[in-house]
Short mmCIF file of C-alpha atoms in Angstrom, two decimals:
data_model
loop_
_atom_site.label_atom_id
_atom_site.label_comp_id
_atom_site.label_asym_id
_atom_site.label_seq_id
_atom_site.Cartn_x
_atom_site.Cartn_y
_atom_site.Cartn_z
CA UNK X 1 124.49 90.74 149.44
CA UNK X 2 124.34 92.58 146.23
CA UNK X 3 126.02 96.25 145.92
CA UNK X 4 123.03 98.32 145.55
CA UNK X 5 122.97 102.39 143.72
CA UNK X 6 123.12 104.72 147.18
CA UNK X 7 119.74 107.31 146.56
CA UNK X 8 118.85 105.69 143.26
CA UNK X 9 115.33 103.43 143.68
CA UNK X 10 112.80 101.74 141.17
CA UNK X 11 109.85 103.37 140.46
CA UNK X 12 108.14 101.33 143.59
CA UNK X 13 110.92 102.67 145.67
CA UNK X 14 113.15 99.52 145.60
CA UNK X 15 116.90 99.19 145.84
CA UNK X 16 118.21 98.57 142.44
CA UNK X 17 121.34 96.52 142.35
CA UNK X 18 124.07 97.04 140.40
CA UNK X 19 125.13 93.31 139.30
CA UNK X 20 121.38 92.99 137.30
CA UNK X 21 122.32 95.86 135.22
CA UNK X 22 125.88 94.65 134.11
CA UNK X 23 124.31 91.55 132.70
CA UNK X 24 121.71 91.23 129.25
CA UNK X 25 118.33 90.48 130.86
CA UNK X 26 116.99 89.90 127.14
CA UNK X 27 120.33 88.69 125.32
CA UNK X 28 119.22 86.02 122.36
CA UNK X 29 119.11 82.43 123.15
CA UNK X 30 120.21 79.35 120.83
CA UNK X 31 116.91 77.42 122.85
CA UNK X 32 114.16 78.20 124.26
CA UNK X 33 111.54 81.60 123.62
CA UNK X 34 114.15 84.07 122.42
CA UNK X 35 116.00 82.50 119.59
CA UNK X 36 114.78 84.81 115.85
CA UNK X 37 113.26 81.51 114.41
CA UNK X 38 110.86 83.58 111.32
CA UNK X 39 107.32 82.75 111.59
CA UNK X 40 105.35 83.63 108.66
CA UNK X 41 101.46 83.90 109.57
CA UNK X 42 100.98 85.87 106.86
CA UNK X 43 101.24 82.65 104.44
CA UNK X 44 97.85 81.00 103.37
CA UNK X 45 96.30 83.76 105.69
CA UNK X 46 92.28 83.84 105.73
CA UNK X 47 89.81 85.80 107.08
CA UNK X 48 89.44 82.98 109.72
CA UNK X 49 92.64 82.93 110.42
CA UNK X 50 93.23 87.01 110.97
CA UNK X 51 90.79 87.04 113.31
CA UNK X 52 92.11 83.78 115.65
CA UNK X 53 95.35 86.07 115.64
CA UNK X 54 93.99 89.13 116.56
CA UNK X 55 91.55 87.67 119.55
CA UNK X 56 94.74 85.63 120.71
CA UNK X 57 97.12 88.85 120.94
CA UNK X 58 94.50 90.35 123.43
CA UNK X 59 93.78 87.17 125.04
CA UNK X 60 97.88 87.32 126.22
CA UNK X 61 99.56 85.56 123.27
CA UNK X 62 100.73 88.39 121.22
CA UNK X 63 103.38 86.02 119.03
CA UNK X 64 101.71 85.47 115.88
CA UNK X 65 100.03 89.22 115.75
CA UNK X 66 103.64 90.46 116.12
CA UNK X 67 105.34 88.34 113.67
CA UNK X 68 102.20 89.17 111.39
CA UNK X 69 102.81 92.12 111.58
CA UNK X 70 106.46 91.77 110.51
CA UNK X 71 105.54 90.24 107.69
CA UNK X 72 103.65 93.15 106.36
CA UNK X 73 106.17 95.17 106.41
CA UNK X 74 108.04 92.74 104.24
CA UNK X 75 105.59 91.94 101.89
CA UNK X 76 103.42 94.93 101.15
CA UNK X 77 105.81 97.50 99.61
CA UNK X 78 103.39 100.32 100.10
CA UNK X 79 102.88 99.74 104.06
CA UNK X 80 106.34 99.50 104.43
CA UNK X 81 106.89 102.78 102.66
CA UNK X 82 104.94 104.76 104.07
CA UNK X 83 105.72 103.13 107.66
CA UNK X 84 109.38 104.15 106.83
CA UNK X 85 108.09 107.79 106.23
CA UNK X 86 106.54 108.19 109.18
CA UNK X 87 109.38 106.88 111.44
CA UNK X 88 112.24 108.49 109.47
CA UNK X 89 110.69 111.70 110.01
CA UNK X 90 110.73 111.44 114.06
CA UNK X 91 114.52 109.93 113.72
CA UNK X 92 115.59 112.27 111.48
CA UNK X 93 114.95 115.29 113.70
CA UNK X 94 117.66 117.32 115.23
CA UNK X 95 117.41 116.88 118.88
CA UNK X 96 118.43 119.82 121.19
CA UNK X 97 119.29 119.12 124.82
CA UNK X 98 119.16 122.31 127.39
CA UNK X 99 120.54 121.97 131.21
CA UNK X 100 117.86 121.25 133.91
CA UNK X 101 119.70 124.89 135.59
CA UNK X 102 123.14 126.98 135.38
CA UNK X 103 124.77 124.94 138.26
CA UNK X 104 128.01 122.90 137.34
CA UNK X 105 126.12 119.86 137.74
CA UNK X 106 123.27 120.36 135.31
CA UNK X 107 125.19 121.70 132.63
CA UNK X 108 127.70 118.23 133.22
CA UNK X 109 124.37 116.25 132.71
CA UNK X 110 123.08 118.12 130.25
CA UNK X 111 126.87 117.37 127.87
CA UNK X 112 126.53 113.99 128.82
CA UNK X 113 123.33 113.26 127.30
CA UNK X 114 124.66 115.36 124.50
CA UNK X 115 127.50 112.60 124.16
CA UNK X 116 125.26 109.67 124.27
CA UNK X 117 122.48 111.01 121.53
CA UNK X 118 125.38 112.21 119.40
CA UNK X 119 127.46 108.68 118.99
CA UNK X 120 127.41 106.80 115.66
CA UNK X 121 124.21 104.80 115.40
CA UNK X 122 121.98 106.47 117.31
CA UNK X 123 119.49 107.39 114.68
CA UNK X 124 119.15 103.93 113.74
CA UNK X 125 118.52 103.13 117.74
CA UNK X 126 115.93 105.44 117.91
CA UNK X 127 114.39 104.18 114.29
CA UNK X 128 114.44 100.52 116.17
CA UNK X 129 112.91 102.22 119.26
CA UNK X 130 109.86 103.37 116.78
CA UNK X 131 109.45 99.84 115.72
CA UNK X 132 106.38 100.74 118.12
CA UNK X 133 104.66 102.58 115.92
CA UNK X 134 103.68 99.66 113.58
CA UNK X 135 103.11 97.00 116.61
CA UNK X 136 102.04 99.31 119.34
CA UNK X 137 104.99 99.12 121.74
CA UNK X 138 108.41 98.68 121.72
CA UNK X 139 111.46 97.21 124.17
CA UNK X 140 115.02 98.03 123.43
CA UNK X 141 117.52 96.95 126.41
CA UNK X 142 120.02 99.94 127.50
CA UNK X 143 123.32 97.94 127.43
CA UNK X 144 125.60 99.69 130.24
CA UNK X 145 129.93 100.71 129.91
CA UNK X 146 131.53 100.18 132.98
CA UNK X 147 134.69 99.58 131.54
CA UNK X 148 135.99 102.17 133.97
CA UNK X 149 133.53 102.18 136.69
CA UNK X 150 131.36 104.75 134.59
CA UNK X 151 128.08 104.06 134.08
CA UNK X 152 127.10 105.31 130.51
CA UNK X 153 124.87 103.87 127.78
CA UNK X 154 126.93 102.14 125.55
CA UNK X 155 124.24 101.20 122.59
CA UNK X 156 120.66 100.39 122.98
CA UNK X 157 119.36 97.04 121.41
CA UNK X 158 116.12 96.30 119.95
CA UNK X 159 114.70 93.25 121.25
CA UNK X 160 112.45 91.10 119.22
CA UNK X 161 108.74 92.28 120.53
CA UNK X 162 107.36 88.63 119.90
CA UNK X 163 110.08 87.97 123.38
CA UNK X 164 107.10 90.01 125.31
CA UNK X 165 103.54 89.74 126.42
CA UNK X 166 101.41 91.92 129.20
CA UNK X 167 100.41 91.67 132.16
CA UNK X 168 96.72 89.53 132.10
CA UNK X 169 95.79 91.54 134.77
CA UNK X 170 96.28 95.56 133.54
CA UNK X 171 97.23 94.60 130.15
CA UNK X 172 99.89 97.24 130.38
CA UNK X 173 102.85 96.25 131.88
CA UNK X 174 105.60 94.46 129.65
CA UNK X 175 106.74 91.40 131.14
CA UNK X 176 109.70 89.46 129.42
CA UNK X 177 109.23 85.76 128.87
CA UNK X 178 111.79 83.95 130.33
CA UNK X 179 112.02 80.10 130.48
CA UNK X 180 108.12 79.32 131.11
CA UNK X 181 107.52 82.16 133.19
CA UNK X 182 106.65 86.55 132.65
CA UNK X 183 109.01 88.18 134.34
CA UNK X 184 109.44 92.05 135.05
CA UNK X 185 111.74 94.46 133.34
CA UNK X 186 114.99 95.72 134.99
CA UNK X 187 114.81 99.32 136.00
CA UNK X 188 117.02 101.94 134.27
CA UNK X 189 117.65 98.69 132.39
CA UNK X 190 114.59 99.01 129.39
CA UNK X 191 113.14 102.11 127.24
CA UNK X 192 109.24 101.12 126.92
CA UNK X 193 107.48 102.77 123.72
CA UNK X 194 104.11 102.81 123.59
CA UNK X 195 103.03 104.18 120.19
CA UNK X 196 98.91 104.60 120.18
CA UNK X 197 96.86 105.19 116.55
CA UNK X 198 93.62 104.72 119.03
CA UNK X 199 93.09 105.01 123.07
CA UNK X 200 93.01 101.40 124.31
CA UNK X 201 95.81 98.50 125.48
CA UNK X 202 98.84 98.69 124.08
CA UNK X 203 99.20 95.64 121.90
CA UNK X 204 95.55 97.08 119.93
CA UNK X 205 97.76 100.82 119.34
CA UNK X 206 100.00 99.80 116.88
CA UNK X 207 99.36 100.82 112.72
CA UNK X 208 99.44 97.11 112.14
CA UNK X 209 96.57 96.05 113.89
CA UNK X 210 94.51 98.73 111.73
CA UNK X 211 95.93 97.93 108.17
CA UNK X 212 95.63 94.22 108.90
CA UNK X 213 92.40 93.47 106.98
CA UNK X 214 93.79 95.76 104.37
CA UNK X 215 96.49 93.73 104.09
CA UNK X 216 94.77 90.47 103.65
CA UNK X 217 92.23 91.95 101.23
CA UNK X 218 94.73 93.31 98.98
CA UNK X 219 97.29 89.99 98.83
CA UNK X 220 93.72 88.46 97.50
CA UNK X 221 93.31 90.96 94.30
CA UNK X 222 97.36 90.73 94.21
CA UNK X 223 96.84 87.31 93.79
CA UNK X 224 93.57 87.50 91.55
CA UNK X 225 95.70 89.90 89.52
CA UNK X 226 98.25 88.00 89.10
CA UNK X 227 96.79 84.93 88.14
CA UNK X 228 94.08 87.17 85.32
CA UNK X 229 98.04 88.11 83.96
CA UNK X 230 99.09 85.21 83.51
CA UNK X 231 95.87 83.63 81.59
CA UNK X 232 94.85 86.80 80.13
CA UNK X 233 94.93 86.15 76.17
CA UNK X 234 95.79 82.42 76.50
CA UNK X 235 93.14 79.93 74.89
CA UNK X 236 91.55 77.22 76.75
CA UNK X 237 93.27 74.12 75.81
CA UNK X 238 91.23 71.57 75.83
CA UNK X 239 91.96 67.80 76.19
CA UNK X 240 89.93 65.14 74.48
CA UNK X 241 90.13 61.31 75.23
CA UNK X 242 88.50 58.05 74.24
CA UNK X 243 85.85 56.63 76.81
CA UNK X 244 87.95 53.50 77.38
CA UNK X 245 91.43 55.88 78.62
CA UNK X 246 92.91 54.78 81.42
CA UNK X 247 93.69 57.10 84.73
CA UNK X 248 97.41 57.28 83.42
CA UNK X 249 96.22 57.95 79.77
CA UNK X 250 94.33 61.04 81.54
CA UNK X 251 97.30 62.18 83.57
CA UNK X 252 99.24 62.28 80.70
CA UNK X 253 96.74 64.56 78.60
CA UNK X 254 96.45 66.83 82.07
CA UNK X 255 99.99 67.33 82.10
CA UNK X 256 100.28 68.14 78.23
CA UNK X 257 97.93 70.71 78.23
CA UNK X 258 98.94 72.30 81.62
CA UNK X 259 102.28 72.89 80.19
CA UNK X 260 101.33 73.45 76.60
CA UNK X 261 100.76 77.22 77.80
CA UNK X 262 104.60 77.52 79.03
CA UNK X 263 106.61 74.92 77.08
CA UNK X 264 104.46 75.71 73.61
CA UNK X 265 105.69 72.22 73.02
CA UNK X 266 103.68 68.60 73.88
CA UNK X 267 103.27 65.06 72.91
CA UNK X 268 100.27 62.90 73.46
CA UNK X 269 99.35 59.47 72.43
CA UNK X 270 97.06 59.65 68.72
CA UNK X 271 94.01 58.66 70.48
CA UNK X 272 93.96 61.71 72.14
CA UNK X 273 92.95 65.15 71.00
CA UNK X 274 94.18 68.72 72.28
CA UNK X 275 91.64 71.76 71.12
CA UNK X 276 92.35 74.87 71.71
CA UNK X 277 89.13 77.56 72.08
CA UNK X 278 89.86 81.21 71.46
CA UNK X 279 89.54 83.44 74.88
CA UNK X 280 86.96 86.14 74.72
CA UNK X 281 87.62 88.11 78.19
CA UNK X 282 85.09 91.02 78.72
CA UNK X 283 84.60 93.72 81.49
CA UNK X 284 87.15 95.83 83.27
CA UNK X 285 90.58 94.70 82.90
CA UNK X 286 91.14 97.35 85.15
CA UNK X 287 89.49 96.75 88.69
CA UNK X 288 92.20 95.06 90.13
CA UNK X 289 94.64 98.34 89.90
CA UNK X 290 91.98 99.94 90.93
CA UNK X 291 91.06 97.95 93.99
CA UNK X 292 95.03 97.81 95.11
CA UNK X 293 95.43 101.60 94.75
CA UNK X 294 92.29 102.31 96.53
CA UNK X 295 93.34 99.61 99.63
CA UNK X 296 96.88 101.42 99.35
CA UNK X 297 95.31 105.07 99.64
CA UNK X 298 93.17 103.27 103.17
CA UNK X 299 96.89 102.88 104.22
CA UNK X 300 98.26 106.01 103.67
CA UNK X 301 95.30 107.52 105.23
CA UNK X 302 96.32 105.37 108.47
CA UNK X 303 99.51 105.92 108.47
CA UNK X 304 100.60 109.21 107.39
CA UNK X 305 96.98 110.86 107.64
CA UNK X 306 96.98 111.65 103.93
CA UNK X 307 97.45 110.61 101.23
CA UNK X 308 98.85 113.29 98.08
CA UNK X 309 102.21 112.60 98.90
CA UNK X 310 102.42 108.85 98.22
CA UNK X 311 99.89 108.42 96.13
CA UNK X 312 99.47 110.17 92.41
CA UNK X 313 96.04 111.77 92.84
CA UNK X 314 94.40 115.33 90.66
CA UNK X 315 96.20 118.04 92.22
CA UNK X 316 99.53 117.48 92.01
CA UNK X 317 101.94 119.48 93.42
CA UNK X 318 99.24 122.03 95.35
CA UNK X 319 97.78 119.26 96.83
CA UNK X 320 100.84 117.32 97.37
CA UNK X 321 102.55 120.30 99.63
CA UNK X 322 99.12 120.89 101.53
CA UNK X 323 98.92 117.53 102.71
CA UNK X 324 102.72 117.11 103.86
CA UNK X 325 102.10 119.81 106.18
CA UNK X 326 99.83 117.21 107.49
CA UNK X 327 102.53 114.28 108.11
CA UNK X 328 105.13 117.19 109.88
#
């Protein structure tokens, strides 16, 4: 039989034995569910698409809304700035730890949590422990030292969120997927963050579920943009050919006057003919900044609750410190 703690219990009053703790429950697997395999829902993304994910993560397959929601913070520069703000300012706080009472053995508790918050990397733990504030929750594994028969945290490791999914039942619970099946968490094993923008289940909290469309309607003007850049002041070239060309006659004409507009070079047979018509572009040039910065401010507003200090706006510096008061 398993050495259980002596007076220590689980939150339904169970034994808790000591072995489970000693060993990873969520350690990274070279098979199966927890391997770090990317998946990239974010490219070719529609409307359609976005929606399918986000009924699916409430439905009890959360995968694809999490690793969307990765990939927004490494595409859109702007979310992931001002997501970085917002969780650097909760990491970077000093943290002061006071004893439960003068007795020897709450001040001894009280200097060992002191010891454990103050070792080297424990800002960045806590950063990785806000993860939850972009996908709603957050599971980082407490990894024990009993080198010496203490039992001390030794670091705390973020756990890929996509490894997770909640109970279908009370939608609340984070269960671990494990070969097939959902299993529960270890206790005094797991820190569970739950990071709300809106009351609800957890997996519909998280930033990232609100700046979603935002994110897919601004990689359209992105892309809009950039492809108005890249034509913008280039003629239409325009290739002629005899009635009696062949398809391979045609190719060839296609593919001179696609690249005519990078390589400024091409040759095509003398029965052909490339014309080139002067561009005459009219209305704003402008509507695509525009659009971006106004779908960037919708974030800010989201995330930080304002948006003067990450976006230049009439006001300047006034404005600026008003709002920041707003984000502390």
């Amino acid at each position: 039989m398993a050495e259980d703690f002596k007076g220590i219990v689980d939150r339904y009053g169970r034994p808790i034995a000591k072995a489970a703790l000693k060993v990873e429950q969520a350690a990274p697997t070279g098979s199966g569910v927890r391997r770090h395999d990317a998946l990239h829902p974010a490219a070719g993304l529609t409307p359609g698409r976005l929606a399918s994910i986000l009924r699916a993560s409430i439905d009890g397959d959360p995968e694809n809304y999490l690793a969307l929601a990765e990939d927004m913070e490494e595409r859109d520069p702007h979310y992931a700035g001002v997501l970085g703000v917002r969780k650097r300012q909760v990491s970077g706080l000093d943290i002061t730890v006071e004893a439960a009472g003068d007795d020897a053995a709450s001040l001894e508790h009280a200097e060992l949590v002191r010891e454990v918050i103050e070792r080297d990397g424990f800002e960045d733990e806590l950063f990785d422990i806000l993860d939850a504030v972009g996908k709603g929750f957050s599971c980082t594994e407490v990894i024990w030292d009993t080198s010496e028969g203490q039992w001390r945290p030794k670091r705390l490791a973020w756990r890929d969120p996509r490894w997770f999914v909640f109970d279908r039942i009370d939608g609340e619970t984070p269960l671990l997927r494990d070969g097939g099946q959902d299993v529960p968490l270890n206790p005094y094993q797991w820190i569970y963050h739950s990071a709300k923008v809106k009351s609800g289940l957890p997996i519909r909290g998280g930033i990232a579920r609100a700046v979603a469309w935002t994110f897919l309607f601004k990689s359209f003007t992105i892309k809009d943009w950039a492809i108005f850049c890249e034509a913008y002041g280039q003629p239409l070239r325009l290739g002629k050919y005899d009635a009696g060309a062949s398809d391979k006659d045609k190719q060839i004409l296609l593919d001179a006057v696609s690249n005519i507009g990078v390589d400024y070079a091409a040759i095509v047979p003398a029965a052909m003919a490339v014309e080139f018509i002067k561009a005459d572009i009219s209305g704003s040039h402008g509507l695509y900044k525009e659009r971006a910065d106004w779908l960037d401010q919708q974030v800010s507003k989201v995330v930080l609750g304002q948006t003067a200090t990450t976006d230049a706006i009439a006001g300047g510096h006034a404005v600026g410190k008003t709002h920041d008061g707003v984000r502390e």
